[in-house]
Short mmCIF file of N, CA and C in Angstrom, two decimals:
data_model
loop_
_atom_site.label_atom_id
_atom_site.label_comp_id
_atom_site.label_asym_id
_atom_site.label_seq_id
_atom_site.Cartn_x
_atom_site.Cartn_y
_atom_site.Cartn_z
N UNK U 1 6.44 16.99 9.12
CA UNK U 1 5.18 16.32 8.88
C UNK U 1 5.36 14.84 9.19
N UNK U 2 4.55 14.19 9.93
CA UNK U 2 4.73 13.04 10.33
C UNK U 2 3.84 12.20 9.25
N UNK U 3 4.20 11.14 9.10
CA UNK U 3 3.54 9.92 8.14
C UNK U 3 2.00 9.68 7.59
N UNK U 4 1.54 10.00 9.22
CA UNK U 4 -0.02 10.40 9.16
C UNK U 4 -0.64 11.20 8.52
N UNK U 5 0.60 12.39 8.46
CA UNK U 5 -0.03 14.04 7.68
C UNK U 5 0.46 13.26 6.40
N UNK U 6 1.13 12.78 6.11
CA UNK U 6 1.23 12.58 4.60
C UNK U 6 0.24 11.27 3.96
N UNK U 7 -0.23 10.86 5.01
CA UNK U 7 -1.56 9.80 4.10
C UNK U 7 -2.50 10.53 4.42
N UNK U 8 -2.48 11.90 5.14
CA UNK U 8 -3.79 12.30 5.00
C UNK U 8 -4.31 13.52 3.86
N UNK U 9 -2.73 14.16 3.54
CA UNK U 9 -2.84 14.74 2.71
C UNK U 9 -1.78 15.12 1.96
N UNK U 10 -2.37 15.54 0.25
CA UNK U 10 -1.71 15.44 -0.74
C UNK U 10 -1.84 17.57 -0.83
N UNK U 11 -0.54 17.01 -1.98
CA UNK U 11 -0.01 18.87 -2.40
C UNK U 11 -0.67 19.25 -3.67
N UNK U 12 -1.06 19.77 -4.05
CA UNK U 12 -1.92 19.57 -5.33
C UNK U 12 -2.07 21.67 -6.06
N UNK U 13 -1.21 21.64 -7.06
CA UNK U 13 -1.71 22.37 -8.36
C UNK U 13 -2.39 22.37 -9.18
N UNK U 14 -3.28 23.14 -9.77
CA UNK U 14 -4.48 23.24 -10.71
C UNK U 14 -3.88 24.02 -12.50
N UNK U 15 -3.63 23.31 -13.20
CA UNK U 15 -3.17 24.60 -14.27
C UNK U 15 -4.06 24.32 -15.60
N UNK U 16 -5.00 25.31 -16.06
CA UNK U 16 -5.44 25.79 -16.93
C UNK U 16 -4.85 26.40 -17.91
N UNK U 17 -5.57 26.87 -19.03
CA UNK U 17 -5.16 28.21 -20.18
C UNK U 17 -5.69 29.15 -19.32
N UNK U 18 -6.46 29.16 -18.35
CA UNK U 18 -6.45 30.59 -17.85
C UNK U 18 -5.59 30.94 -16.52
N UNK U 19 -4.65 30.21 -16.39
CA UNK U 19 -3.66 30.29 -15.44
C UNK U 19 -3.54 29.28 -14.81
N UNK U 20 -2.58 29.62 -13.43
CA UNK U 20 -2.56 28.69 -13.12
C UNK U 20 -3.41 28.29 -10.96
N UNK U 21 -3.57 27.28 -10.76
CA UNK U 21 -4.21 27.90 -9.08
C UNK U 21 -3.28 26.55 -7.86
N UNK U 22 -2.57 27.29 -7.02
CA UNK U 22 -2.45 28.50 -6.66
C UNK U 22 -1.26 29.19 -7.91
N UNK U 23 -1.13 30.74 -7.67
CA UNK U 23 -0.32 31.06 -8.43
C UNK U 23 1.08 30.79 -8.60
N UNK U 24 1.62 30.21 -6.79
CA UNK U 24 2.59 29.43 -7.06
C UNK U 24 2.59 28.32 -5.92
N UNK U 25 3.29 27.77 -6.22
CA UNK U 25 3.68 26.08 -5.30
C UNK U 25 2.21 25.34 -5.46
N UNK U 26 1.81 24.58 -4.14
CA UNK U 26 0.71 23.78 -4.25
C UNK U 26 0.00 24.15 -3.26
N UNK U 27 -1.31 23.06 -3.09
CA UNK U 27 -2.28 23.65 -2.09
C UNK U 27 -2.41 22.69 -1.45
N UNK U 28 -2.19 22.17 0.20
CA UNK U 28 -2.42 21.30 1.20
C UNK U 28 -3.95 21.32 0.90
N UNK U 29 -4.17 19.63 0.34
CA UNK U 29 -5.47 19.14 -0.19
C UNK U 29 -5.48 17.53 0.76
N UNK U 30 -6.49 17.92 1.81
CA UNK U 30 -7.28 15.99 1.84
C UNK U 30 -7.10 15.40 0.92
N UNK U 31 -6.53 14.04 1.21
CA UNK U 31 -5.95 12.75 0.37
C UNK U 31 -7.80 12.75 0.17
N UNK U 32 -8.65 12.51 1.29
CA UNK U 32 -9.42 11.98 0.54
C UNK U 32 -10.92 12.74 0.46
N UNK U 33 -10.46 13.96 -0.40
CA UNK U 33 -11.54 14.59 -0.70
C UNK U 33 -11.96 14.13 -2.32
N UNK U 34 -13.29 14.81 -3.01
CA UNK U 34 -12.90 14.42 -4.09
C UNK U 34 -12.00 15.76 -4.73
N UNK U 35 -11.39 14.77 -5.94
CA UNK U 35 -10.48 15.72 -6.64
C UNK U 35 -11.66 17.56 -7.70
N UNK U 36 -12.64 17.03 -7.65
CA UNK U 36 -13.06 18.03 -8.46
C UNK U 36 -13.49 19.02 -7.04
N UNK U 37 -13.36 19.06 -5.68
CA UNK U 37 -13.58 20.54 -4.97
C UNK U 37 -12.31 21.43 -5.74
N UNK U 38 -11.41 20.84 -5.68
CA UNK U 38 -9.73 21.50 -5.56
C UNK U 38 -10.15 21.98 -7.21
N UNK U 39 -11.04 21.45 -8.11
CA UNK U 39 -10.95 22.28 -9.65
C UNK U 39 -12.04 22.87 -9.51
N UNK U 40 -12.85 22.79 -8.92
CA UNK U 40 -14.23 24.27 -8.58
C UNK U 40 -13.46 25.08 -7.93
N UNK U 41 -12.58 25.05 -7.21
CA UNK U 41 -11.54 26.10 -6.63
C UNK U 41 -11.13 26.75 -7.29
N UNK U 42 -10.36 25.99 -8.07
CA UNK U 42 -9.40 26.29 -9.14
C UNK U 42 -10.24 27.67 -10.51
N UNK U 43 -11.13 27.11 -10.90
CA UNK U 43 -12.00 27.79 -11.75
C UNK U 43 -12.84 28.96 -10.83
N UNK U 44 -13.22 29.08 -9.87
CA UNK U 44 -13.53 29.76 -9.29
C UNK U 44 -12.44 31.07 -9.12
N UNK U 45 -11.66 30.86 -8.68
CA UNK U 45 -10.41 31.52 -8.30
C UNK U 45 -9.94 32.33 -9.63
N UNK U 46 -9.78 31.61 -10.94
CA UNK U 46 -9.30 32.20 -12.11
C UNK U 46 -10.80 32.25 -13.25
N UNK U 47 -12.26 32.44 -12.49
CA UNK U 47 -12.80 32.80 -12.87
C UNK U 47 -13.25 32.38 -14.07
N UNK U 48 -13.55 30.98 -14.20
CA UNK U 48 -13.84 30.36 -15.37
C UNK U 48 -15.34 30.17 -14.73
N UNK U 49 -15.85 30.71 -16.38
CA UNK U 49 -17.04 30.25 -15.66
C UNK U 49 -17.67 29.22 -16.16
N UNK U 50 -17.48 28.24 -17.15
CA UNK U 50 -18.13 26.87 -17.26
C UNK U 50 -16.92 26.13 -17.77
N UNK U 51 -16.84 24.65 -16.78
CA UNK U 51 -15.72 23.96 -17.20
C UNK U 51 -16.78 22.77 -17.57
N UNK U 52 -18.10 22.49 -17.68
CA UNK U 52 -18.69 21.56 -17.93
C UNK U 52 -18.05 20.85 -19.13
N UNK U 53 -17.89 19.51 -19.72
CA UNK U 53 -16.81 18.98 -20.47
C UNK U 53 -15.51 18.80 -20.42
N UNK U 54 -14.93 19.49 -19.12
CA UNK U 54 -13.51 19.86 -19.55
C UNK U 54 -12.79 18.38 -18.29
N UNK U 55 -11.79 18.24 -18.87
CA UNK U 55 -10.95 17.11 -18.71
C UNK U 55 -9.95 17.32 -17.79
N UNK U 56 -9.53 16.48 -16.85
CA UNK U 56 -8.65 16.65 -15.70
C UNK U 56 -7.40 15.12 -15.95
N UNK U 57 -5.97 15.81 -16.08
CA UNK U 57 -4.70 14.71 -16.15
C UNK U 57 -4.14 14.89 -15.55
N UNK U 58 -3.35 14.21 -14.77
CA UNK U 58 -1.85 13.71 -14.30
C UNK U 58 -1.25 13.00 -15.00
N UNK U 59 0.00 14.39 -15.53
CA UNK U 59 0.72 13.20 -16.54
C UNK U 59 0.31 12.53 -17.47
N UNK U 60 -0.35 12.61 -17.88
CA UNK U 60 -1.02 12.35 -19.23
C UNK U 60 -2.11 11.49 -19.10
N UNK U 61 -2.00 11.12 -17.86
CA UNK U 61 -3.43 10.35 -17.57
C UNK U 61 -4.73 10.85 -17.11
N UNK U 62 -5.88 10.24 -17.33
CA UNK U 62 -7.09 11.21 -17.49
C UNK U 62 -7.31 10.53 -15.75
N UNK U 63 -8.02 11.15 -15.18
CA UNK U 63 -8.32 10.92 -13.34
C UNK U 63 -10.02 11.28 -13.68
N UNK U 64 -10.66 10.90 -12.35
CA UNK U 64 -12.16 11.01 -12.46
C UNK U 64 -12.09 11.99 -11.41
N UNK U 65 -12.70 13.16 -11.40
CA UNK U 65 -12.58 14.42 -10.59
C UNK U 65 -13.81 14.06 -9.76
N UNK U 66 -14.46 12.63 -9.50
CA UNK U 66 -15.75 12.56 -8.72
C UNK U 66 -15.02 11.60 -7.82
N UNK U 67 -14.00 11.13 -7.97
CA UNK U 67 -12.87 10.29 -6.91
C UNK U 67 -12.33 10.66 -5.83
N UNK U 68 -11.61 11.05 -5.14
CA UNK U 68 -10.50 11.26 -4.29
C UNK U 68 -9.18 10.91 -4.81
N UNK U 69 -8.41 11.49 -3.98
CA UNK U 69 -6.70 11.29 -4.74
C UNK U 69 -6.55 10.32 -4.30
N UNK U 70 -6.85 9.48 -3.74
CA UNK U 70 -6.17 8.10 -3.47
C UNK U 70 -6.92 7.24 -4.19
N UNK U 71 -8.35 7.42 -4.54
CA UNK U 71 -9.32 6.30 -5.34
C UNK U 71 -8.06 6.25 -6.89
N UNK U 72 -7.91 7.63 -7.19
CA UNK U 72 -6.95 8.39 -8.48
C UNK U 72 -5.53 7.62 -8.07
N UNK U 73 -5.03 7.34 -7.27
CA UNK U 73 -3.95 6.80 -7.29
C UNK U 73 -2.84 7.91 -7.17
N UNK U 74 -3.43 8.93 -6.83
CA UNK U 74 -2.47 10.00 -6.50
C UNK U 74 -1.67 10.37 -5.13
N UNK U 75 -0.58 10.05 -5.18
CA UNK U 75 0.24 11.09 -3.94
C UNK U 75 1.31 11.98 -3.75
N UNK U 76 1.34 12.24 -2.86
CA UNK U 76 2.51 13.23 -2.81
C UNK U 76 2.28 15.06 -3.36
N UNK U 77 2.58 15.02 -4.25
CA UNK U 77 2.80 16.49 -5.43
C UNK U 77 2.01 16.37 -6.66
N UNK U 78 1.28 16.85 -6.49
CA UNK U 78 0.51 16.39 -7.66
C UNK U 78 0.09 17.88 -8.66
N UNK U 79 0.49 17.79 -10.00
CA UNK U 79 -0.25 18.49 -10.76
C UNK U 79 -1.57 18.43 -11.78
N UNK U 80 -2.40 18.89 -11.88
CA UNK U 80 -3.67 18.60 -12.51
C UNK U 80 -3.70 19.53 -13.70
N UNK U 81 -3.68 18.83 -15.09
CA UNK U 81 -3.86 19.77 -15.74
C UNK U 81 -5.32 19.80 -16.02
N UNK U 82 -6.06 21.26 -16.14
CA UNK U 82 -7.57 20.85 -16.22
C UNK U 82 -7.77 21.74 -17.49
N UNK U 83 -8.40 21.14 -18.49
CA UNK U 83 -8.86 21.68 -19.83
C UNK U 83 -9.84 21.15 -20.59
N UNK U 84 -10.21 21.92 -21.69
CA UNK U 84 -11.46 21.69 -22.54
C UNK U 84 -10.59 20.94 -23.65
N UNK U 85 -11.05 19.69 -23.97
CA UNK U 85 -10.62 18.90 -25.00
C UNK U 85 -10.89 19.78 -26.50
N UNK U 86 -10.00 19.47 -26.81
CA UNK U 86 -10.51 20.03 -28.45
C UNK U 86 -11.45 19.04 -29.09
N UNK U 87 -12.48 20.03 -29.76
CA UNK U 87 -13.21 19.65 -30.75
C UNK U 87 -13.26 19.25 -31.92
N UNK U 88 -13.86 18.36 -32.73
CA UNK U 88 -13.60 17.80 -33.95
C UNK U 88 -14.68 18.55 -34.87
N UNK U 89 -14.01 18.37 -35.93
CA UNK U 89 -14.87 19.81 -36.88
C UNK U 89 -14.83 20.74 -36.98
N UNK U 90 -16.24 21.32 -37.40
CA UNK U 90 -16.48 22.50 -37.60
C UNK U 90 -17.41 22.74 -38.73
N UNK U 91 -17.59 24.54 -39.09
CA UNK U 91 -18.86 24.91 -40.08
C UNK U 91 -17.74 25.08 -41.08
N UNK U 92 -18.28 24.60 -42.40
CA UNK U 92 -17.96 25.34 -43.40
C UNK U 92 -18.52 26.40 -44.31
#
């Protein structure tokens, strides 16, 4: 891969509680797509059907899935963890 292929694109895993996408290694993703096609993928694929609310990290940092990986500051290998924040409360 020459220099070009690597500013043009990033490696990118999706992992949920409902698995993980792809099932293994990563997925040759446009540096500069936004990051939330690759988690409509992702949920699509492992069949989630509403992630509305749910939160996207690298590394513990929260990313805007309406960005691109480079707006995100992301390169190279990237893992995304994508989940529903826990809730506060409850009924008694």
């Amino acid at each position: 891969m020459t220099n070009k292929d690597s500013d043009n694109f990033i490696f990118v895993a999706v992992i949920t509680t409902s698995g993980a996408y792809p099932q293994e290694g990563f997925d040759r993703t446009p540096a500069h797509q936004p990051v939330r096609i690759q988690l409509e993928r992702a949920a699509r694929e492992l069949n989630i059907a509403d992630t509305s609310g749910w939160v996207a990290q690298v590394a513990g940092r929260t990313i805007d899935p309406n960005k691109n990986y480079i707006e995100n500051g992301l390169t190279g290998e990237v893992t995304i963890d994508f989940f529903r924040p826990e809730g506060g409360g409850g009924t008694s």
